[in-house]
PDB file of C-alpha atoms in Angstrom:
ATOM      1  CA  UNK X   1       1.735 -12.424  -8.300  1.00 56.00           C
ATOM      2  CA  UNK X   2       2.568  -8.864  -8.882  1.00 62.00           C
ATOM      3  CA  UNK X   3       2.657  -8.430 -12.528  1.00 87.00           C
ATOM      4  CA  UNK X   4       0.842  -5.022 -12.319  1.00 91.00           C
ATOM      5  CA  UNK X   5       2.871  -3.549  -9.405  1.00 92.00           C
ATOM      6  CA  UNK X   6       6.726  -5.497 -11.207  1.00 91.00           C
ATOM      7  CA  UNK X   7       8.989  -1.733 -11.597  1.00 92.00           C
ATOM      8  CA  UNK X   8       6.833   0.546  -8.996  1.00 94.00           C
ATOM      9  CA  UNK X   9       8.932  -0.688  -5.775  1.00 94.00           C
ATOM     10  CA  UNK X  10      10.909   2.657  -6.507  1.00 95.00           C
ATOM     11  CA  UNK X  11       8.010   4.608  -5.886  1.00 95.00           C
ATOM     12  CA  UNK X  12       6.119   3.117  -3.274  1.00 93.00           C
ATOM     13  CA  UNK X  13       9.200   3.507  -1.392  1.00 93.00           C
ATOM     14  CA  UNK X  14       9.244   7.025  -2.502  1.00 94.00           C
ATOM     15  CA  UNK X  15       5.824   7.831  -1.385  1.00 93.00           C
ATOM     16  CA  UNK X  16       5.862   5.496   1.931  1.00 91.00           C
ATOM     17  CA  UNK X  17       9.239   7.757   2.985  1.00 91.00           C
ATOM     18  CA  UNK X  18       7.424  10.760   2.160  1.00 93.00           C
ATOM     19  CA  UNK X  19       4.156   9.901   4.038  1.00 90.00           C
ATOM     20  CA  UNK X  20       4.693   6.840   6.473  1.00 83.00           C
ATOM     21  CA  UNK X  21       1.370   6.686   7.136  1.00 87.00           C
ATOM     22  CA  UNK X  22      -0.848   6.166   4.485  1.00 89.00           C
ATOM     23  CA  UNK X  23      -3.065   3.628   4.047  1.00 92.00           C
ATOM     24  CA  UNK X  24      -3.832   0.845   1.498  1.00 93.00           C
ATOM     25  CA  UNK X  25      -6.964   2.349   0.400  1.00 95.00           C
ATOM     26  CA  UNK X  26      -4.884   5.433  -0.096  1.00 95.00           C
ATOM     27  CA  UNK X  27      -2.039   3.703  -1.694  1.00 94.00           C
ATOM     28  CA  UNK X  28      -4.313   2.040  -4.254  1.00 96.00           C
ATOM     29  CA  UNK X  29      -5.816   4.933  -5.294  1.00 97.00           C
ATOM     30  CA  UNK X  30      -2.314   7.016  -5.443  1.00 96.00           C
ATOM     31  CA  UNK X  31      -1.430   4.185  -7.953  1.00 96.00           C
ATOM     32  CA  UNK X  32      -4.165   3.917  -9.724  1.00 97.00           C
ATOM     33  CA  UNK X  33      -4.038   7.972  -9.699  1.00 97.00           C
ATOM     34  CA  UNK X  34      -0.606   8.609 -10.250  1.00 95.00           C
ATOM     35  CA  UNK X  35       0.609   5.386 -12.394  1.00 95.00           C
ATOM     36  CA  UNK X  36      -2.391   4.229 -14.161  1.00 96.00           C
ATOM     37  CA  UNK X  37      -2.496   0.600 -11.935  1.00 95.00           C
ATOM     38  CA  UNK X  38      -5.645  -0.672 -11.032  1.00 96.00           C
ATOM     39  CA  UNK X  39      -5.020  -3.039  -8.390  1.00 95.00           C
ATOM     40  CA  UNK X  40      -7.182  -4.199  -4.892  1.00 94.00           C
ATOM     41  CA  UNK X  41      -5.681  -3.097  -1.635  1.00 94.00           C
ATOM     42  CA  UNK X  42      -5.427  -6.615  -0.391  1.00 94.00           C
ATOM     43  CA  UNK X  43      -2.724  -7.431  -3.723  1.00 94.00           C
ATOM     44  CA  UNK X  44      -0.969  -4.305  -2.188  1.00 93.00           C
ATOM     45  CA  UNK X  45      -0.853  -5.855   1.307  1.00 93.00           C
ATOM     46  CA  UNK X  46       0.910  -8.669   0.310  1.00 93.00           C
ATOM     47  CA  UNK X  47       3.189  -7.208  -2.112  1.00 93.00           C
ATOM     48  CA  UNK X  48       4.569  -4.647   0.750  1.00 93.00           C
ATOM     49  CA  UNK X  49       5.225  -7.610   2.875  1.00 92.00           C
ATOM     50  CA  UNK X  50       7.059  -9.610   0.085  1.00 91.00           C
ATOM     51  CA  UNK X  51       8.820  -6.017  -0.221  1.00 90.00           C
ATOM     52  CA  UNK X  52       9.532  -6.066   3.888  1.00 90.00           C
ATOM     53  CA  UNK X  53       7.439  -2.531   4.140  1.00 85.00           C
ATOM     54  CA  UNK X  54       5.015  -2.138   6.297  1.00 70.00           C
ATOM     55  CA  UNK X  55       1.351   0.336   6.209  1.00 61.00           C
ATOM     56  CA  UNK X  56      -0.660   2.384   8.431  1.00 55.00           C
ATOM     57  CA  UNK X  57      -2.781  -0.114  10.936  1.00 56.00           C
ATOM     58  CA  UNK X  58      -6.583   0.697  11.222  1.00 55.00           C
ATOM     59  CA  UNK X  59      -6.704   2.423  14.852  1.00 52.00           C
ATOM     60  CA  UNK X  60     -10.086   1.758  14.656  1.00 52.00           C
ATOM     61  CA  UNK X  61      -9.716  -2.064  14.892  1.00 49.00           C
ATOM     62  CA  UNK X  62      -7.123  -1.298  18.556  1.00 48.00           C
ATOM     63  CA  UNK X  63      -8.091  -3.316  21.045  1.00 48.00           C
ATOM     64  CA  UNK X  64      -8.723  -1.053  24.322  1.00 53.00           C
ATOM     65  CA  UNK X  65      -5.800  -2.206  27.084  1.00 52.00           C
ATOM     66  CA  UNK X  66      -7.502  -4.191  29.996  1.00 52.00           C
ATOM     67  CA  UNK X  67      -7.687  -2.021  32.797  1.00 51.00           C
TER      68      UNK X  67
END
């Protein structure tokens, strides 16, 4: 279900092109900032897969390469 995100595919394409490499905690808040939709990061998530876009991976959470 993405009733709150249905007409902002436009612009998250818009900012994704613009800056490849934000986050989803920086998404949600850029929507929530910039278009008034409250929504949790992991509704985001999903609705960029459904949309075939992808986000910024936590390089934190890289596993190390095995020596």
């Amino acid at each position: 279900r993405t009733g709150k995100l249905r007409g902002s595919e436009g612009w998250v394409r818009e900012r994704l092109a613009e800056r490849g490499d934000l986050t989803l905690d920086e998404l949600c808040l850029a929507l929530e900032r910039e278009r008034e939709i409250r929504v949790h990061r992991s509704a985001v998530g999903r609705w960029l897969h459904r949309l075939g876009l992808s986000h910024k991976k936590n390089a934190a959470r890289r596993r190390a390469a095995a020596a």
